[in-house]
PDB file of C-alpha atoms in Angstrom:
ATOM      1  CA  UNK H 148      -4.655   8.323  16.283  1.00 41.00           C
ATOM      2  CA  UNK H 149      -7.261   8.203  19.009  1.00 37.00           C
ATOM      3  CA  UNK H 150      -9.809   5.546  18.441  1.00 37.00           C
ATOM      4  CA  UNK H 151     -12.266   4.335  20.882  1.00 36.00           C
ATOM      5  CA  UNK H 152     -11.224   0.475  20.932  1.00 36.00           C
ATOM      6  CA  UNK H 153     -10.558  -2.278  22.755  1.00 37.00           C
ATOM      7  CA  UNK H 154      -7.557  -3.196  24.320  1.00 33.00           C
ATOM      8  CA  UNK H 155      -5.368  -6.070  22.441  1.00 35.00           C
ATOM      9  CA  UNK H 156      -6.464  -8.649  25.013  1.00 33.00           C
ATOM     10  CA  UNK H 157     -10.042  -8.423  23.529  1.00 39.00           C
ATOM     11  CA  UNK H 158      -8.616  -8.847  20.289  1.00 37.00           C
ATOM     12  CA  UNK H 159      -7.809 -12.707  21.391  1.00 36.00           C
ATOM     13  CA  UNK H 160     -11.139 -13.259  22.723  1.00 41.00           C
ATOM     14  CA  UNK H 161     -13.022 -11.538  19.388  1.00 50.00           C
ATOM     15  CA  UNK H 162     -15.324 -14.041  17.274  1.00 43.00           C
ATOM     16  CA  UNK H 163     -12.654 -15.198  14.380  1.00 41.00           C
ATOM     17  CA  UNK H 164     -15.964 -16.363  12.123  1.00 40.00           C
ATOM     18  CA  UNK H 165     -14.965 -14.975   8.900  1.00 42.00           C
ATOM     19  CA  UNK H 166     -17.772 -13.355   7.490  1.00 47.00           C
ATOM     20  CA  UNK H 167     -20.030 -15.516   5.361  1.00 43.00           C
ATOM     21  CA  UNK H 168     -22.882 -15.378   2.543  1.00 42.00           C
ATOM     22  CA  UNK H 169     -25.903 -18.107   3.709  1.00 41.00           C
ATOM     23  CA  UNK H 170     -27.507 -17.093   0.538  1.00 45.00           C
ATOM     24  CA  UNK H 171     -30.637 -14.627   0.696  1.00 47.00           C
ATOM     25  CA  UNK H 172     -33.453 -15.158   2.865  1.00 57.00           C
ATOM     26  CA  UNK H 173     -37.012 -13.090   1.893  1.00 56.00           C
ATOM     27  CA  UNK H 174     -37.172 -12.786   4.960  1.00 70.00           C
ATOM     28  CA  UNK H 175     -34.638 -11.866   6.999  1.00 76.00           C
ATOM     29  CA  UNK H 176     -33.789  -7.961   6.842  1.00 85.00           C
ATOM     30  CA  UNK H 177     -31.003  -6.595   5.096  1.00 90.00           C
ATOM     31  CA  UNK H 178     -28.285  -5.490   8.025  1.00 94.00           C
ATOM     32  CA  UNK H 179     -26.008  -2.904   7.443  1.00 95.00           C
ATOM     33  CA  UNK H 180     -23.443  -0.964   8.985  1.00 97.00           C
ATOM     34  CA  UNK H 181     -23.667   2.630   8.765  1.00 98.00           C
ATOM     35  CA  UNK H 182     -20.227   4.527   8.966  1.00 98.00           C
ATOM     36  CA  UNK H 183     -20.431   8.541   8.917  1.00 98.00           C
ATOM     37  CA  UNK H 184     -17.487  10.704   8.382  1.00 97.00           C
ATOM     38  CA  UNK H 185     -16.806  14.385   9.685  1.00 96.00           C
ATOM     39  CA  UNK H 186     -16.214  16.660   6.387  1.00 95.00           C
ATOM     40  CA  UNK H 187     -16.079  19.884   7.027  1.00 92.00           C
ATOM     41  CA  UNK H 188     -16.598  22.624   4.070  1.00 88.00           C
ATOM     42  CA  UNK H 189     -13.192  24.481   5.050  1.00 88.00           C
ATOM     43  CA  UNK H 190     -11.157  21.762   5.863  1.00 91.00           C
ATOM     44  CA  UNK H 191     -12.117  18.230   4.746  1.00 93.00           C
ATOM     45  CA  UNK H 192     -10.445  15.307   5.213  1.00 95.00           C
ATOM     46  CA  UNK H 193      -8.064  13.294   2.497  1.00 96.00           C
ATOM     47  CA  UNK H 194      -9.979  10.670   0.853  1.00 96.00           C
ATOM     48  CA  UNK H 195      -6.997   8.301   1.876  1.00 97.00           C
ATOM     49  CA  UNK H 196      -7.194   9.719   5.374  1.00 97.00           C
ATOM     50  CA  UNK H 197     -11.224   8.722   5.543  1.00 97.00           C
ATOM     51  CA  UNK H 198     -10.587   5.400   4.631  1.00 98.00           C
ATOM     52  CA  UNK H 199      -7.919   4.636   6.857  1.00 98.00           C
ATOM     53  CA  UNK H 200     -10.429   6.116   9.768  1.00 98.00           C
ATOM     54  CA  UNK H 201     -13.273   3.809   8.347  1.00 98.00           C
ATOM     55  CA  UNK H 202     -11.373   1.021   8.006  1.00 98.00           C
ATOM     56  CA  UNK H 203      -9.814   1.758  11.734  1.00 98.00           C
ATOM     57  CA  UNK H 204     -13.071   2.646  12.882  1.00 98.00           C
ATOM     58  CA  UNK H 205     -14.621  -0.983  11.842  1.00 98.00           C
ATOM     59  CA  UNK H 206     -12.089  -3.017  13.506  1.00 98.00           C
ATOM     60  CA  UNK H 207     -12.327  -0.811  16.717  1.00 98.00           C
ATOM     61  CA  UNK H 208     -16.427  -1.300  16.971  1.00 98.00           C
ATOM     62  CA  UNK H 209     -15.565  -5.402  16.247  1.00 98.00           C
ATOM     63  CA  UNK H 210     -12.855  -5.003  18.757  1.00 97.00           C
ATOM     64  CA  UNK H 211     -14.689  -3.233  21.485  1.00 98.00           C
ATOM     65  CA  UNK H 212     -15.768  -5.155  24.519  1.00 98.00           C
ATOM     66  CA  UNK H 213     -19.197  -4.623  24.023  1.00 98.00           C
ATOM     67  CA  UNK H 214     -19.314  -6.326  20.665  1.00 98.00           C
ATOM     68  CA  UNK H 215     -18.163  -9.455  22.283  1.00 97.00           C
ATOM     69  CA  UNK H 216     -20.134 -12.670  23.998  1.00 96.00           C
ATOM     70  CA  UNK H 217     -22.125 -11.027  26.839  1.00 97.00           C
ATOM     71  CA  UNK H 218     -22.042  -7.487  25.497  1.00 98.00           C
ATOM     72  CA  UNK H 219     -25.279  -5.545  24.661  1.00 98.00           C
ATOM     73  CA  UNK H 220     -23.692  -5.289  20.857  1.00 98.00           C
ATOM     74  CA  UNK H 221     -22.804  -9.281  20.667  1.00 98.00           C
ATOM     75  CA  UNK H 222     -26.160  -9.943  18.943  1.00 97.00           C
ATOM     76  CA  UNK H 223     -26.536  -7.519  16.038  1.00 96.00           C
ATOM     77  CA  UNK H 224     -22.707  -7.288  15.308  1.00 97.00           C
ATOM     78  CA  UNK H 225     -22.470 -11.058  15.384  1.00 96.00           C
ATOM     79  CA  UNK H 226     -25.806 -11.346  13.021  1.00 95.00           C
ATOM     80  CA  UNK H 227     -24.424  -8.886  10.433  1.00 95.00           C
ATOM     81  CA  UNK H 228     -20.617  -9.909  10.617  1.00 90.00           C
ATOM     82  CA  UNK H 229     -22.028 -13.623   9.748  1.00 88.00           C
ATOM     83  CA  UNK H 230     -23.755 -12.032   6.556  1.00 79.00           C
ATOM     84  CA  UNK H 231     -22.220  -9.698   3.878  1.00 81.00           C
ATOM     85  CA  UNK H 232     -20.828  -7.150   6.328  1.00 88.00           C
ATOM     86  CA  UNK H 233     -22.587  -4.528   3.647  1.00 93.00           C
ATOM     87  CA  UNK H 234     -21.530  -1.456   5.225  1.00 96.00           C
ATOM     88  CA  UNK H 235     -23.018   2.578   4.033  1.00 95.00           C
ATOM     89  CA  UNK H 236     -20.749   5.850   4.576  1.00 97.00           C
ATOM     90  CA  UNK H 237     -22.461   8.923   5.089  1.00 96.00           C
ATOM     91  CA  UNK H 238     -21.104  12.383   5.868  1.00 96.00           C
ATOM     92  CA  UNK H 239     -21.519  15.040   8.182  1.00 95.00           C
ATOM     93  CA  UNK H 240     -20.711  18.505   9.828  1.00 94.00           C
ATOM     94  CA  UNK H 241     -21.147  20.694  12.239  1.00 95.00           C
ATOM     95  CA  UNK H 242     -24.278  19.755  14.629  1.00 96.00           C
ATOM     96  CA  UNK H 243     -25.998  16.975  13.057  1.00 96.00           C
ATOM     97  CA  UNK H 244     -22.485  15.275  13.062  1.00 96.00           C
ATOM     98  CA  UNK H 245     -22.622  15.231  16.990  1.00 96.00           C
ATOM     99  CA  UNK H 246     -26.010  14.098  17.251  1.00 96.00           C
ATOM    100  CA  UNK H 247     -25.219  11.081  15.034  1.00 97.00           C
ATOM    101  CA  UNK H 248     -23.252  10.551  18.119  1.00 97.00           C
ATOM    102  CA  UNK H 249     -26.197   9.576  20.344  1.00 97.00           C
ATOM    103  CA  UNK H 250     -26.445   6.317  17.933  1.00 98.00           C
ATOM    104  CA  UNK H 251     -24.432   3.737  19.462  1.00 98.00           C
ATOM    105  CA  UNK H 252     -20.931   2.596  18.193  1.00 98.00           C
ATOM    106  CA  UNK H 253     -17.387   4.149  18.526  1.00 98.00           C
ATOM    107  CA  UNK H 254     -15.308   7.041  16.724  1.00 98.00           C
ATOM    108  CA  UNK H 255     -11.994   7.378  15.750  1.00 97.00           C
ATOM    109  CA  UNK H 256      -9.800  10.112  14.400  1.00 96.00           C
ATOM    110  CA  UNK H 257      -6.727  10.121  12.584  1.00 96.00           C
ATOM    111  CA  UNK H 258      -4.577  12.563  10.731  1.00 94.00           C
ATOM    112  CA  UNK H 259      -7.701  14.969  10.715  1.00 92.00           C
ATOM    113  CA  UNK H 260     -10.124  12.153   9.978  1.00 96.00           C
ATOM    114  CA  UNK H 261     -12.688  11.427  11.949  1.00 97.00           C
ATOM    115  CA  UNK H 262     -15.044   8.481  11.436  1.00 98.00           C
ATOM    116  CA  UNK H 263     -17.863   6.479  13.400  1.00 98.00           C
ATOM    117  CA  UNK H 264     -18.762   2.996  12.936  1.00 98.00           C
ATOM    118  CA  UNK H 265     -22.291   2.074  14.313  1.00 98.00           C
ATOM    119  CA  UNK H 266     -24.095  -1.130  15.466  1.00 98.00           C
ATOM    120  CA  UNK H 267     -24.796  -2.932  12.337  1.00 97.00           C
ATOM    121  CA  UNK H 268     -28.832  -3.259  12.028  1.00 96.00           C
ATOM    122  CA  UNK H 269     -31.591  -3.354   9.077  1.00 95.00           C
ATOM    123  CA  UNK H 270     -30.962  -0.848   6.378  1.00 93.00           C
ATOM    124  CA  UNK H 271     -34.299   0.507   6.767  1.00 92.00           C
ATOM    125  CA  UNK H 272     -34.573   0.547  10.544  1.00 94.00           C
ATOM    126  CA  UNK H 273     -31.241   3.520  10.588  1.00 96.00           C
ATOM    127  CA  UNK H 274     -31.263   5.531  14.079  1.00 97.00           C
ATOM    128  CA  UNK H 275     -33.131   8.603  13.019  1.00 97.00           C
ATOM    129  CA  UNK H 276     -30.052  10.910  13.505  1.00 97.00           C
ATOM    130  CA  UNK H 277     -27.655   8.953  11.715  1.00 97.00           C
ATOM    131  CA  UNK H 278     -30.255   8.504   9.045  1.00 96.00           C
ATOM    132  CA  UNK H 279     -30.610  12.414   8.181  1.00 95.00           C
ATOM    133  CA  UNK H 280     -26.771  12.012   7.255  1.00 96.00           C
ATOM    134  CA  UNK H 281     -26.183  12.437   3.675  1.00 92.00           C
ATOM    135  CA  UNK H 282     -24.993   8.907   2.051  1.00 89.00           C
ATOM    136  CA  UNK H 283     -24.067  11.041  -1.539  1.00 74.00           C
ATOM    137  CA  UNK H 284     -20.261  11.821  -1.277  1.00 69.00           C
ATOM    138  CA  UNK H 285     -19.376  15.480  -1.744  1.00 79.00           C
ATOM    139  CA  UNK H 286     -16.540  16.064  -3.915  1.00 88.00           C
ATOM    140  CA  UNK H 287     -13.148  15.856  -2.473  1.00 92.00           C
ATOM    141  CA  UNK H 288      -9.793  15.350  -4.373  1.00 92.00           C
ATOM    142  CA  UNK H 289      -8.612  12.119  -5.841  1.00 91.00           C
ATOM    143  CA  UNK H 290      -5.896  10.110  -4.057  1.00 94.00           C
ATOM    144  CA  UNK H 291      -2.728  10.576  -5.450  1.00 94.00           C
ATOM    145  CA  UNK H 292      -1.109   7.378  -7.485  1.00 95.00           C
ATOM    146  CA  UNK H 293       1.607   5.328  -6.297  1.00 95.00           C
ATOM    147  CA  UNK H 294       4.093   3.261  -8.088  1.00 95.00           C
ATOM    148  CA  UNK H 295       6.205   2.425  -5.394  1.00 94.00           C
ATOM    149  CA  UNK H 296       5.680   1.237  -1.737  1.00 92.00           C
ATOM    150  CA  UNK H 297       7.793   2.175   1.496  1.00 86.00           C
ATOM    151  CA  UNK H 298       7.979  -0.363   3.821  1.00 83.00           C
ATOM    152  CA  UNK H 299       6.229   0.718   6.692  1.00 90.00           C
ATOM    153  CA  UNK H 300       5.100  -1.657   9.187  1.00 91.00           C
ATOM    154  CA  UNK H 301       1.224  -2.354   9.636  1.00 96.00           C
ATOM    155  CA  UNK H 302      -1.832  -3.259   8.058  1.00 97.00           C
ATOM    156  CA  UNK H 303      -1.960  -1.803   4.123  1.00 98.00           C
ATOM    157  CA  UNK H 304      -4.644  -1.916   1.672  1.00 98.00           C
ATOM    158  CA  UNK H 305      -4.916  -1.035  -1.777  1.00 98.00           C
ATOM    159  CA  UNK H 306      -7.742   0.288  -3.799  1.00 98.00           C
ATOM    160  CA  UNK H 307      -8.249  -0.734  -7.823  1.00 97.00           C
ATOM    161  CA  UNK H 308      -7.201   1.951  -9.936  1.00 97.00           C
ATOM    162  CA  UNK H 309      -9.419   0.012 -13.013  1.00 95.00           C
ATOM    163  CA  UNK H 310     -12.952   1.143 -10.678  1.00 94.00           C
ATOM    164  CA  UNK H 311     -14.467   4.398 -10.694  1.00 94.00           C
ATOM    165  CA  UNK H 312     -15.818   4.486  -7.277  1.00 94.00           C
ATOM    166  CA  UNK H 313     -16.846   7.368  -5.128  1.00 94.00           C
ATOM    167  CA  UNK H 314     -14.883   8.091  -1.703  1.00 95.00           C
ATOM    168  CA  UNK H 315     -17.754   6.716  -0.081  1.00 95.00           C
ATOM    169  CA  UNK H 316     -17.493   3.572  -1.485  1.00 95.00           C
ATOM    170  CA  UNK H 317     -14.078   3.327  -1.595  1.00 96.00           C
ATOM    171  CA  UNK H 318     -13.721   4.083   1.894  1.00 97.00           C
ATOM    172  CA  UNK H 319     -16.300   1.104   2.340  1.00 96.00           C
ATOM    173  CA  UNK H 320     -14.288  -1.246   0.370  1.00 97.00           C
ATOM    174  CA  UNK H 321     -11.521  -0.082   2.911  1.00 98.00           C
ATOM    175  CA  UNK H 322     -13.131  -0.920   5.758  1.00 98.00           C
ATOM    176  CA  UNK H 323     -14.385  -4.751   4.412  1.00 97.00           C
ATOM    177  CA  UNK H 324     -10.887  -5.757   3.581  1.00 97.00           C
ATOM    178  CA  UNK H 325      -9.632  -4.174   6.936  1.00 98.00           C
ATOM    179  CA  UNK H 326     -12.124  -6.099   8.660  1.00 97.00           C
ATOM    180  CA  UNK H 327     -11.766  -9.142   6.864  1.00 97.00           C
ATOM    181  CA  UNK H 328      -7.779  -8.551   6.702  1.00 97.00           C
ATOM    182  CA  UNK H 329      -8.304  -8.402  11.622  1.00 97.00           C
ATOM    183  CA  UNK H 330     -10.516 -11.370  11.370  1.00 96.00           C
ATOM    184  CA  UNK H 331      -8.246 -14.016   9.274  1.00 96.00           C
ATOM    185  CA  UNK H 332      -5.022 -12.794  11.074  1.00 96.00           C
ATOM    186  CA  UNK H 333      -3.196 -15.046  13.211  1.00 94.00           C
ATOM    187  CA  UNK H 334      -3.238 -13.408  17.302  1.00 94.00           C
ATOM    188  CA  UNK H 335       0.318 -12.613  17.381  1.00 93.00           C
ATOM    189  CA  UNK H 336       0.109 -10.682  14.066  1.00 94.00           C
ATOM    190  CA  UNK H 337      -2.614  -8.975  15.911  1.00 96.00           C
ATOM    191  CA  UNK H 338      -0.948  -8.316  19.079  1.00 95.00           C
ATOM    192  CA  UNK H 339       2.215  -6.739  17.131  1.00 94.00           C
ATOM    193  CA  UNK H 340       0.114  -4.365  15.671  1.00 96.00           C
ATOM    194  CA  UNK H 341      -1.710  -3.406  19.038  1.00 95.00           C
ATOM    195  CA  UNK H 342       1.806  -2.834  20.339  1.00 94.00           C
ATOM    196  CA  UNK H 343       2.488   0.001  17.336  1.00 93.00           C
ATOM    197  CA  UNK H 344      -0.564   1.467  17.517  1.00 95.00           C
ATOM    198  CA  UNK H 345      -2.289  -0.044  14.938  1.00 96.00           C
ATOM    199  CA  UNK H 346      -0.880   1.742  12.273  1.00 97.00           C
ATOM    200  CA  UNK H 347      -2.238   1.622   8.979  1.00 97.00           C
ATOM    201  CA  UNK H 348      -1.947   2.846   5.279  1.00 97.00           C
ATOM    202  CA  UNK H 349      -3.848   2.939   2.224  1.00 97.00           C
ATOM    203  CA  UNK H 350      -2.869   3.772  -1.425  1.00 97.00           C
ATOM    204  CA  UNK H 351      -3.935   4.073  -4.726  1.00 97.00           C
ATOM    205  CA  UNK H 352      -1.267   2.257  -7.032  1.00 97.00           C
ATOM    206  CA  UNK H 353      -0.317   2.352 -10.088  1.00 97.00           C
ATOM    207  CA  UNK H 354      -2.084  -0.321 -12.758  1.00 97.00           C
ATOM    208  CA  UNK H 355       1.852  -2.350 -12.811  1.00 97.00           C
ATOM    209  CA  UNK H 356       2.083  -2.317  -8.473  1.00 97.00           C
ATOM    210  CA  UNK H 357      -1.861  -3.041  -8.581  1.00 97.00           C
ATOM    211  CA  UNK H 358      -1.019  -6.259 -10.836  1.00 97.00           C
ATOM    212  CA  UNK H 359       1.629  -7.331  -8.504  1.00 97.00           C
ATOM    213  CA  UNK H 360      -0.568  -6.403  -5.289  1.00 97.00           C
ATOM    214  CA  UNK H 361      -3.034  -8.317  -6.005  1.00 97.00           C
ATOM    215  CA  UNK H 362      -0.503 -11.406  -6.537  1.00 96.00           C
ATOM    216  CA  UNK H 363       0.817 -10.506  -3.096  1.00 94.00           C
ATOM    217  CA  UNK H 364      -1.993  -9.583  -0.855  1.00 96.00           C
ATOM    218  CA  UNK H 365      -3.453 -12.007   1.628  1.00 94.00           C
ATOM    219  CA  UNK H 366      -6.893 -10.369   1.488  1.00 97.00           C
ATOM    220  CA  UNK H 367      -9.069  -9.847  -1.831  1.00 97.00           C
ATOM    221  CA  UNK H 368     -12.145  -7.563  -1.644  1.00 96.00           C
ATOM    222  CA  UNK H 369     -14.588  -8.483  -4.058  1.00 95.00           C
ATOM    223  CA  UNK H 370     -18.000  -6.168  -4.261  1.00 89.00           C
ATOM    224  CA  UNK H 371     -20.931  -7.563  -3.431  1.00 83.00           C
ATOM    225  CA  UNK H 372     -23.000  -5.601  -6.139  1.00 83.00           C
ATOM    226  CA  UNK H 373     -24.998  -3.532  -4.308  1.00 82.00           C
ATOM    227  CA  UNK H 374     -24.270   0.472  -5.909  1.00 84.00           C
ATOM    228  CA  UNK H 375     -22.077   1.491  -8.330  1.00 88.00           C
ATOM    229  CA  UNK H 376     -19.855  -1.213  -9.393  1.00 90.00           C
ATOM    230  CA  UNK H 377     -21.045  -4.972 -10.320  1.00 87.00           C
ATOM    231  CA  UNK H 378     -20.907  -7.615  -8.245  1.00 89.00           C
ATOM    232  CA  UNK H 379     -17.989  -9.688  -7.957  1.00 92.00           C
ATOM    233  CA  UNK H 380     -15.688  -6.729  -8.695  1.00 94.00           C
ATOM    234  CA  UNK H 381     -12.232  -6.709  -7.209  1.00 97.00           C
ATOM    235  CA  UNK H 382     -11.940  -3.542  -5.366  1.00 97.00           C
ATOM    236  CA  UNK H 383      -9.259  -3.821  -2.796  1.00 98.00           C
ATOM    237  CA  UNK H 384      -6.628  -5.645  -1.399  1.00 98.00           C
ATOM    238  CA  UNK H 385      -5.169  -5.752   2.088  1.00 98.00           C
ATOM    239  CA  UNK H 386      -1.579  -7.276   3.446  1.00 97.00           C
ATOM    240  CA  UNK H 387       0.772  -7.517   7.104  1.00 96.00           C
ATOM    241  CA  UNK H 388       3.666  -5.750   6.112  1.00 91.00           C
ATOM    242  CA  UNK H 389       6.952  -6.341   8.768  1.00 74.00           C
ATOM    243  CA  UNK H 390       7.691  -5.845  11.357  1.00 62.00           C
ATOM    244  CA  UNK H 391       4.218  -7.144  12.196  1.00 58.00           C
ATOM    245  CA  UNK H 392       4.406 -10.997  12.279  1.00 59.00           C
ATOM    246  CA  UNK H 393       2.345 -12.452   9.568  1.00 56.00           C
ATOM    247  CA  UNK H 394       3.897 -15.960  10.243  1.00 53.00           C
TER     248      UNK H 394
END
């Protein structure tokens, strides 16, 4: 894994707000933040591998010292993270994945995954690069299903095997419960996970381990409505699994 991020001192001095709905203003703008992901025709990433780098990606943009009190992100993370963190994944190859890069925000890559979380902003004020990055997923292979979990140390999420979602939005959902998953936990489960390299997993279980997930898991994902899938609809779940503290 070789995100751009912030060390885990900045992860004690991060904003621990958890993200919250004021209800809709007419007019305020809708803020965003726009992910891309590499995909190369050859050889594209795993769906499971994209969301892990989303969801990585997400917490390493929130985590980065720019993003914090005095940084020339603070503002417009801070303003979005305080609304419904609605986030977009769009794809890319070749060069108009690298000029995507001249947008601000920070890129990580893992097991052949490589993703970029931007500065959030209005959804209809999109750096003009990023913007000519196709939000429609391309078709990749579905995750496979697991019945059974190994315990690995780390943060895990789990997607809903009862939603049809594209790996777009699933990679989305990813990334909200791994950012609200960072912001809720307590600083030594945080600095734990620093230590191990923030590793991280993310499976598609079986309906039976998806029932007793859900019981399980600290964080609940629940969409706010805006493609695809209703509103209100569980989508994820995320959990601290040992030997990361959790208490």
């Amino acid at each position: 894994m070789t995100p751009e991020q912030g060390t885990g001192a900045d992860a004690g001095a991060k904003a621990k707000a958890e993200p919250q709905d004021h209800g809709a203003d007419a007019d305020a703008p809708v803020l965003a933040m726009q992910l891309a992901v590499r995909v190369d025709r050859g050889t594209p990433p795993t769906v499971t591998d994209i969301c892990r780098a989303c969801a990585l990606a997400t917490i390493a943009l929130l985590d980065d010292p720019r993003s914090q009190s005095g940084g020339p992100w603070h503002d417009p993370v801070a303003a979005w993270n305080q609304a419904q963190i609605r986030k977009l994944v769009r794809r890319g190859r070749g060069q108009a994945w690298q000029r995507a890069h001249e947008a601000p925000g920070v890129t990580v890559a893992i097991d052949g995954a490589d993703a970029r979380a931007f500065v959030p902003g209005p959804v209809d004020d999109v750096h003009p690069h990023v913007a000519k990055l196709q939000i429609r997923s391309t078709e990749l292979p579905a995750p496979p299903t697991a019945t059974s979990l190994e315990p690995t140390p780390g943060l895990h999420i789990a997607v809903s095997p009862s939603v049809e979602m594209s790996w777009g939005k699933r990679a989305a959902q990813c990334a909200h419960a791994a950012q609200r998953a960072w912001l809720t936990a307590p600083p030594y489960t945080l600095a734990a996970w620093e230590s191990t390299g923030r590793p991280i997993e993310v499976v598609q279980p079986s309906q039976e381990l998806w029932a007793q997930l859900v019981d399980e898991a600290s964080t609940h994902i629940h969409d706010g409505g805006y493609t695809e899938i209703p509103a209100g609809t569980l989508t994820t779940v995320a959990w601290w699994s040992a030997p990361v503290p959790t208490v």
